[in-house]
Coordinates of C-alpha atoms and ligand atoms in Angstrom, one line a residue:
M125 CA 120.6 78.4 101.1
D126 CA 118.8 76.4 103.8
L127 CA 116.5 77.9 106.3
A128 CA 118.6 77.0 109.3
K129 CA 121.6 78.9 107.9
L130 CA 119.4 81.9 107.0
T131 CA 117.9 81.9 110.5
R132 CA 121.4 81.8 112.1
L133 CA 122.3 84.8 109.9
A134 CA 119.2 86.9 110.1
G135 CA 117.0 85.6 112.9
P136 CA 113.4 84.3 112.7
R137 CA 112.1 87.0 110.4
W138 CA 113.6 89.0 107.6
I139 CA 112.8 91.0 104.5
E140 CA 114.1 89.5 101.2
I141 CA 115.1 92.0 98.5
E142 CA 115.6 90.6 95.1
A143 CA 118.4 92.6 93.4
T144 CA 117.4 91.5 89.9
A145 CA 113.9 92.9 90.4
L146 CA 115.3 96.3 91.3
E147 CA 117.6 96.2 88.3
H148 CA 114.8 95.3 86.0
N149 CA 112.6 98.1 87.3
L150 CA 115.4 100.6 86.9
R151 CA 115.9 99.5 83.3
V152 CA 112.1 99.8 82.6
V153 CA 112.1 103.3 83.9
K154 CA 115.2 104.3 81.9
G155 CA 113.5 102.8 78.9
L156 CA 110.8 105.5 79.2
L157 CA 113.3 108.3 79.0
Q158 CA 115.0 109.9 76.0
P159 CA 118.8 109.8 76.3
P160 CA 119.7 113.3 77.5
T161 CA 117.2 112.9 80.4
R162 CA 118.9 111.7 83.5
L163 CA 117.4 109.4 86.2
L164 CA 117.6 110.3 89.8
A165 CA 116.8 107.3 91.9
V166 CA 114.9 108.3 95.1
I167 CA 116.2 106.2 98.0
K168 CA 114.7 108.3 100.8
A169 CA 113.1 106.5 103.8
D170 CA 115.7 103.7 103.6
A171 CA 114.9 103.2 99.9
Y172 CA 111.2 102.9 100.6
G173 CA 112.1 100.0 103.0
A174 CA 114.4 98.2 100.7
G175 CA 117.5 99.4 102.5
A176 CA 119.2 102.5 101.2
V177 CA 122.9 101.5 100.8
E178 CA 122.4 98.3 98.8
A179 CA 119.5 99.8 96.8
A180 CA 121.8 102.7 95.9
R181 CA 124.6 100.4 94.8
I182 CA 122.2 98.4 92.7
F183 CA 120.6 101.4 91.0
L184 CA 124.0 103.1 90.3
A185 CA 125.4 99.9 88.8
T186 CA 122.4 99.6 86.6
G187 CA 122.5 103.2 85.3
A188 CA 121.0 105.7 87.7
D189 CA 122.7 109.1 87.4
Y190 CA 121.8 110.7 90.7
L191 CA 120.4 109.7 94.1
G192 CA 117.8 111.5 96.1
V193 CA 117.3 111.5 99.9
T194 CA 115.4 113.7 102.4
T195 CA 117.6 114.0 105.5
L196 CA 121.3 114.8 106.1
A197 CA 121.6 111.5 108.0
E198 CA 120.4 109.6 105.0
G199 CA 123.1 111.3 102.8
Q200 CA 125.8 110.6 105.4
E201 CA 124.9 106.9 105.5
L202 CA 125.5 106.6 101.8
R203 CA 128.8 108.5 101.9
R204 CA 130.0 106.4 104.9
A205 CA 129.2 103.3 102.7
G206 CA 131.6 104.7 100.1
I207 CA 129.0 105.9 97.6
T208 CA 130.5 108.8 95.6
A209 CA 127.6 109.4 93.1
P210 CA 125.9 112.8 93.4
I211 CA 123.2 112.9 96.0
L212 CA 120.4 115.5 96.2
L213 CA 119.0 116.4 99.6
M214 CA 115.4 117.1 98.7
S215 CA 114.5 119.0 101.8
P216 CA 115.7 122.3 103.3
L217 CA 118.2 121.8 106.1
L218 CA 118.6 123.8 109.3
P219 CA 121.6 126.1 109.2
E220 CA 123.5 124.0 111.8
E221 CA 123.4 121.0 109.4
L222 CA 124.8 122.7 106.4
P223 CA 128.6 122.4 107.1
Q224 CA 128.2 118.6 107.4
A225 CA 126.1 118.4 104.2
L226 CA 128.9 120.2 102.4
T227 CA 131.8 118.2 103.7
N228 CA 129.8 115.1 102.7
D229 CA 129.5 116.6 99.2
L230 CA 125.7 116.5 99.2
T231 CA 123.8 118.7 96.8
L232 CA 121.6 121.2 98.6
T233 CA 118.0 122.2 97.9
I234 CA 117.5 125.9 98.3
S235 CA 113.9 126.9 99.1
S236 CA 114.4 130.5 100.3
R237 CA 116.7 133.5 100.1
S238 CA 117.7 133.0 103.7
G239 CA 118.5 129.4 102.9
A240 CA 120.6 130.4 100.0
E241 CA 122.6 132.9 102.2
A242 CA 123.1 130.2 104.9
A243 CA 124.4 127.8 102.2
A244 CA 126.9 130.4 101.0
A245 CA 128.0 131.2 104.5
A246 CA 128.5 127.5 105.3
A247 CA 130.4 127.1 102.0
A248 CA 132.8 129.9 103.0
M249 CA 133.2 128.4 106.5
V250 CA 134.1 124.9 105.4
G251 CA 136.0 126.0 102.3
R252 CA 133.9 124.0 99.9
Q253 CA 131.6 124.8 96.9
A254 CA 127.9 124.4 97.7
R255 CA 126.3 122.6 94.8
V256 CA 122.7 123.6 94.8
H257 CA 119.3 123.1 93.2
L258 CA 116.7 125.8 93.6
K259 CA 113.3 124.5 94.6
V260 CA 110.2 126.3 93.2
E261 CA 106.8 126.3 94.9
T262 CA 104.3 125.5 92.2
G263 CA 101.4 124.0 94.2
L264 CA 102.3 121.5 96.8
Q265 CA 102.8 124.3 99.4
R266 CA 105.5 122.4 101.2
T267 CA 108.8 124.1 100.5
G268 CA 110.1 126.3 97.8
L269 CA 110.7 129.7 96.4
E270 CA 107.7 131.6 95.1
P271 CA 107.9 131.7 91.3
G272 CA 108.5 135.5 91.4
E273 CA 111.5 135.1 93.7
V274 CA 113.4 132.7 91.5
V275 CA 114.8 135.0 88.8
P276 CA 116.1 137.8 91.0
L277 CA 117.7 135.3 93.5
A278 CA 119.3 133.2 90.7
R279 CA 120.7 136.2 89.0
E280 CA 122.5 137.2 92.2
M281 CA 123.6 133.7 93.1
Q282 CA 125.4 133.3 89.7
Y283 CA 128.1 135.5 91.1
W284 CA 128.4 134.1 94.6
P285 CA 131.8 132.6 94.9
G286 CA 131.1 129.5 97.0
V287 CA 127.9 128.5 95.2
Q288 CA 127.4 126.4 92.1
L289 CA 123.9 126.7 90.7
E290 CA 123.4 123.2 89.2
G291 CA 119.7 122.8 88.9
I292 CA 116.1 123.8 89.6
Y293 CA 113.1 121.7 90.4
S294 CA 109.6 121.5 91.7
H295 CA 107.4 118.7 93.0
L296 CA 103.9 117.7 91.9
A297 CA 101.1 117.6 94.4
E298 CA 98.7 115.5 92.4
A299 CA 100.5 114.3 89.3
A300 CA 97.5 112.1 88.2
R301 CA 94.9 114.9 88.2
P302 CA 95.4 116.5 84.8
G303 CA 94.2 120.0 85.6
A304 CA 96.3 120.4 88.8
A305 CA 99.4 118.9 87.3
R306 CA 99.0 121.0 84.2
R307 CA 98.9 124.2 86.3
Q308 CA 102.1 123.2 88.1
L309 CA 103.9 122.2 85.0
D310 CA 102.9 125.5 83.3
C311 CA 104.1 127.4 86.3
F312 CA 107.4 125.6 86.3
R313 CA 107.8 126.1 82.6
K314 CA 107.2 129.8 82.9
V315 CA 109.9 130.1 85.6
I316 CA 112.4 128.3 83.3
M317 CA 111.5 130.6 80.4
D318 CA 112.1 133.6 82.6
L319 CA 115.5 132.3 83.6
E320 CA 116.4 131.6 80.0
S321 CA 115.3 135.1 78.9
Q322 CA 117.6 136.5 81.6
Q323 CA 120.5 134.2 80.5
V324 CA 120.6 132.5 83.9
S325 CA 121.9 129.0 83.4
L326 CA 120.5 126.2 85.6
P327 CA 121.6 123.1 83.7
V328 CA 119.5 120.4 85.5
K329 CA 115.7 121.1 85.4
H330 CA 113.4 118.5 86.8
I331 CA 109.8 118.1 88.0
C332 CA 108.6 114.6 87.4
N333 CA 108.1 111.9 90.1
S334 CA 106.9 108.4 89.1
T335 CA 103.4 109.5 88.2
G336 CA 104.6 112.6 86.4
L337 CA 107.1 110.6 84.3
L338 CA 104.4 108.1 83.3
L339 CA 101.8 110.7 82.4
H340 CA 103.8 113.7 81.2
P341 CA 106.7 112.5 78.9
E342 CA 106.9 116.1 77.5
M343 CA 108.0 117.2 81.0
H344 CA 110.9 114.8 81.5
L345 CA 113.3 117.8 80.9
D346 CA 116.9 117.1 82.1
M347 CA 116.1 114.7 84.8
V348 CA 113.3 112.7 86.5
R349 CA 113.1 111.7 90.1
A350 CA 111.7 108.1 90.4
G351 CA 110.9 106.2 93.6
T352 CA 107.7 104.2 93.6
L353 CA 108.2 102.6 90.2
L354 CA 111.8 101.5 91.0
Y355 CA 110.4 99.4 93.9
G356 CA 107.9 97.7 91.6
Q357 CA 104.8 99.6 92.7
F358 CA 102.5 101.7 90.6
P359 CA 101.6 105.1 92.0
Y360 CA 98.0 105.5 93.0
R361 CA 95.8 105.9 89.9
A362 CA 98.6 106.1 87.5
S363 CA 98.1 104.2 84.3
R364 CA 100.3 101.1 83.9
R365 CA 100.9 101.7 80.2
G366 CA 101.7 98.0 79.7
L367 CA 104.8 98.3 82.0
E368 CA 106.0 95.1 83.6
L369 CA 107.6 95.9 86.9
K370 CA 108.9 93.2 89.3
N371 CA 108.3 93.0 93.0
P372 CA 111.6 92.9 94.8
W373 CA 110.1 92.5 98.3
R374 CA 109.2 89.5 100.4
F375 CA 108.7 89.7 104.2
K376 CA 109.1 86.3 105.8
A377 CA 108.8 85.0 109.3
R378 CA 109.1 81.6 110.8
I379 CA 106.4 80.2 113.1
L380 CA 107.6 80.1 116.8
F381 CA 104.8 78.3 118.5
V382 CA 101.6 76.4 117.7
H383 CA 98.8 75.4 120.0
D384 CA 95.2 74.3 120.0
V385 CA 92.4 76.3 121.6
A386 CA 88.7 75.4 122.4
A387 CA 85.6 77.2 121.1
G388 CA 84.9 80.3 123.1
T389 CA 88.5 81.0 124.0
P390 CA 89.4 84.7 124.1
V391 CA 92.6 85.4 122.2
G392 CA 95.2 88.1 122.7
Y393 CA 95.4 91.3 124.7
G394 CA 92.0 92.5 125.9
G395 CA 90.4 89.2 124.8
D396 CA 88.6 91.1 122.1
Y397 CA 88.7 88.2 119.7
V398 CA 86.9 85.0 120.7
V399 CA 87.3 81.9 118.6
K400 CA 84.0 80.6 117.3
K401 CA 85.0 76.9 117.0
A402 CA 88.0 74.9 118.2
T403 CA 91.0 75.8 116.2
R404 CA 94.8 75.9 116.0
L405 CA 96.8 79.1 116.5
A406 CA 100.3 79.9 115.4
V407 CA 102.5 82.7 116.8
I408 CA 104.9 84.7 114.5
P409 CA 107.7 87.0 115.6
V410 CA 106.2 90.1 114.0
G411 CA 104.3 93.0 115.7
Y412 CA 103.5 96.7 115.5
A413 CA 106.9 97.7 116.6
D414 CA 108.1 96.3 113.3
G415 CA 105.6 98.3 111.5
F416 CA 103.2 95.4 111.0
A417 CA 99.4 96.0 110.7
L418 CA 99.8 99.8 110.9
T419 CA 97.4 101.6 108.6
A420 CA 97.5 105.2 107.6
V421 CA 94.2 107.0 108.5
S422 CA 93.4 110.2 106.8
R423 CA 90.4 112.4 107.1
P424 CA 87.6 111.2 104.7
K425 CA 87.7 113.5 101.7
N426 CA 84.0 113.3 100.8
L427 CA 80.8 111.5 101.7
N428 CA 81.8 108.5 99.5
D429 CA 85.0 108.2 101.4
L430 CA 83.2 108.5 104.7
A431 CA 80.7 105.8 103.8
R432 CA 83.5 103.4 102.7
H433 CA 85.3 104.1 106.0
L434 CA 82.2 103.4 108.1
A435 CA 81.3 100.2 106.2
K436 CA 84.8 98.9 106.9
T437 CA 84.6 99.7 110.6
I438 CA 81.2 98.0 110.9
L439 CA 82.4 94.9 109.0
A440 CA 85.5 94.8 111.3
Y441 CA 83.2 95.1 114.3
L442 CA 81.1 92.1 113.0
G443 CA 84.3 90.2 112.4
R444 CA 83.7 90.1 108.6
D445 CA 86.5 92.4 107.6
S446 CA 87.6 90.7 104.4
A447 CA 90.5 93.3 104.2
G448 CA 91.7 92.3 107.7
T449 CA 95.3 91.4 108.1
A450 CA 96.3 88.0 106.8
V451 CA 99.5 86.1 106.2
I452 CA 100.3 83.5 103.6
I453 CA 101.3 80.0 104.7
G454 CA 102.2 77.4 102.0
G455 CA 100.3 79.5 99.4
Q456 CA 97.2 79.9 101.5
G457 CA 95.8 82.8 103.5
A458 CA 95.4 82.7 107.2
P459 CA 94.0 85.6 109.3
V460 CA 95.8 87.4 112.1
V461 CA 93.5 87.2 115.1
G462 CA 93.3 89.2 118.3
R463 CA 95.2 92.5 118.8
V464 CA 98.6 92.6 117.1
G465 CA 101.3 92.7 119.8
M466 CA 104.4 94.7 120.0
Q467 CA 106.6 92.0 118.6
L468 CA 104.4 88.9 118.4
S469 CA 101.2 88.2 116.5
I470 CA 98.7 85.3 116.5
V471 CA 97.5 83.6 113.3
D472 CA 94.5 81.3 113.1
V473 CA 95.7 78.2 111.1
G474 CA 92.8 75.9 112.0
H475 CA 91.9 75.5 108.3
L476 CA 95.4 74.4 107.3
E477 CA 96.9 71.0 107.4
G478 CA 100.1 70.2 109.2
V479 CA 101.2 73.7 110.3
K480 CA 104.5 73.3 112.3
V481 CA 106.9 75.3 114.3
G482 CA 109.7 76.7 112.0
Q483 CA 107.4 76.9 108.9
V484 CA 107.8 80.0 106.8
V485 CA 105.0 82.5 106.6
E486 CA 104.8 85.4 104.2
V487 CA 103.7 88.7 105.8
D488 CA 102.3 91.8 104.2
I489 CA 103.5 95.1 105.6
R490 CA 103.5 98.7 104.4
R491 CA 107.0 99.0 103.1
P492 CA 108.1 102.4 104.1
T493 CA 107.0 101.8 107.7
A494 CA 108.6 98.4 108.0
S495 CA 111.2 98.8 110.7
A496 CA 114.9 99.2 109.8
R497 CA 115.5 96.7 112.6
L498 CA 114.0 93.9 110.4
P499 CA 117.0 92.3 108.7
R500 CA 117.2 92.8 105.0
V501 CA 118.4 89.7 103.1
Y502 CA 119.6 90.6 99.6
C503 CA 119.2 87.9 97.0
R504 CA 120.2 87.4 93.4
E505 CA 117.8 84.9 91.7
G506 CA 116.7 83.8 95.1
Q507 CA 120.2 83.2 96.5
P508 CA 121.1 85.4 99.5
Y509 CA 124.4 87.3 99.1
L510 CA 124.2 90.0 101.7
V511 CA 122.5 90.6 105.0
R512 CA 121.8 93.9 106.6
Q513 CA 121.7 93.3 110.3
P514 CA 119.4 95.3 112.7
S515 CA 122.6 97.2 113.7
G516 CA 123.0 98.3 110.1
D517 CA 126.1 96.1 109.7
M518 CA 126.4 94.5 106.3
E519 CA 127.4 90.9 106.3
P520 CA 128.2 89.2 103.1
V521 CA 126.8 85.7 102.7
V522 CA 129.8 83.7 101.5
S523 CA 129.2 80.4 99.8
P524 CA 131.9 77.8 100.2
A525 CA 132.1 77.5 96.5
K526 CA 133.1 81.1 96.0
G527 CA 134.8 82.4 99.1
I528 CA 136.0 80.2 101.9
L529 CA 138.6 77.6 101.3
L530 CA 137.5 74.2 102.3
P531 CA 140.1 72.0 104.2
E532 CA 140.6 69.7 101.2
Q533 CA 141.5 72.7 99.0
E534 CA 143.8 74.2 101.6
F535 CA 145.9 71.1 101.9
S536 CA 145.9 70.1 98.3
N537 CA 149.2 71.7 97.4
Ligands
PLP711 C1 109.5 111.1 97.2 C2 109.9 112.1 96.2 C3 109.9 111.7 94.8 C4 109.6 110.3 94.3 O1 108.2 110.1 94.2 P1 107.6 108.8 93.6 O2 106.2 109.1 93.4 O3 107.8 107.7 94.7 O4 108.3 108.5 92.4 C5 110.4 112.6 93.9 N1 110.7 113.9 94.3 C6 110.6 114.3 95.6 C7 110.9 115.7 96.0 C8 110.2 113.4 96.6 O5 110.1 113.8 97.8

């Protein structure tokens, strides 16, 4: 497909998602599981930026058994798109949301007795079964039943008419730290044993996320919940174990404007970047409103962390921040200079030959914070087949060879 056509479809910037990479990664993860273990593909947060609807279709067609999202709206989006696979809502809902969750046939997470009662009430109200998974608090301290609450509640719930107890799960806080993970796994295992000793059946037991499934194969149980690995990324500090994942993601933008500036020229808002020697600047249609150049800042954990943080800040002040934001043009890096704007950014291309308006730049961006308003262009072996517009509308890319009848063909018989 040529650039002009792609730009007419998607505008001057877009995120390319390669379907075969998502398929590959799903197969790799499935290959780590023993057959009875099912795979729940986590597609929360717009499939970590890849676009939930198409990612869901790809994963389901490649062998995912279940989908996982966080919010009711995320579940509804998938149902509206015609996806009928089971979907687990991995967060508690507010009581007002429950009827819609049930009419959309979404599996509920139950994290408290009052949540269980609200689910049963909503089920009676809408005349549907509430399919539920109990969530156990084992160490993340986010949501869940205390381990001691599980057995008494589950024993009662077995007999509630509108409720189907399908599963039980927990979530790891620090899957890569062996001690902490071990304590959580042991706690979960003990809850499961207690349930079994009381003959309470909860068929689908699961605790592993990406790190957990890599590091604790003995805890795959009935299902694992994988996100990060499916999108071609390795969780922080997890071992790669020789796994070959593929990156499905490329964020591209076309240069809108190029101009030359003299030494000493202040650049961008606040003029806080001053060019040292005469150079050429290129403007790209990407800014912080798109999620570009946003960094997560968390409190330094120890003195080492603090020192690293300070060193970075000082280097940035001196203009020697090697980890500064950069884009790739024709295979070469070019720094983003001046403050990143809301929707436009400036790139110093003085060291590159022949940079022109219209040229394609590859941009790095934190994926889950990449705006849903950036079009997603789905490709198969590099060939676009579907565009998700900023409105959310899906537009198939029809090639003349496959879809549309050309005039000659129309009149040939
Ligand atoms: C996000 C999430 C996952 C997936 O985690 P990854 O580390 O991305 O695999 C699994 N379970 C729950 C409850 C989650 O919120």
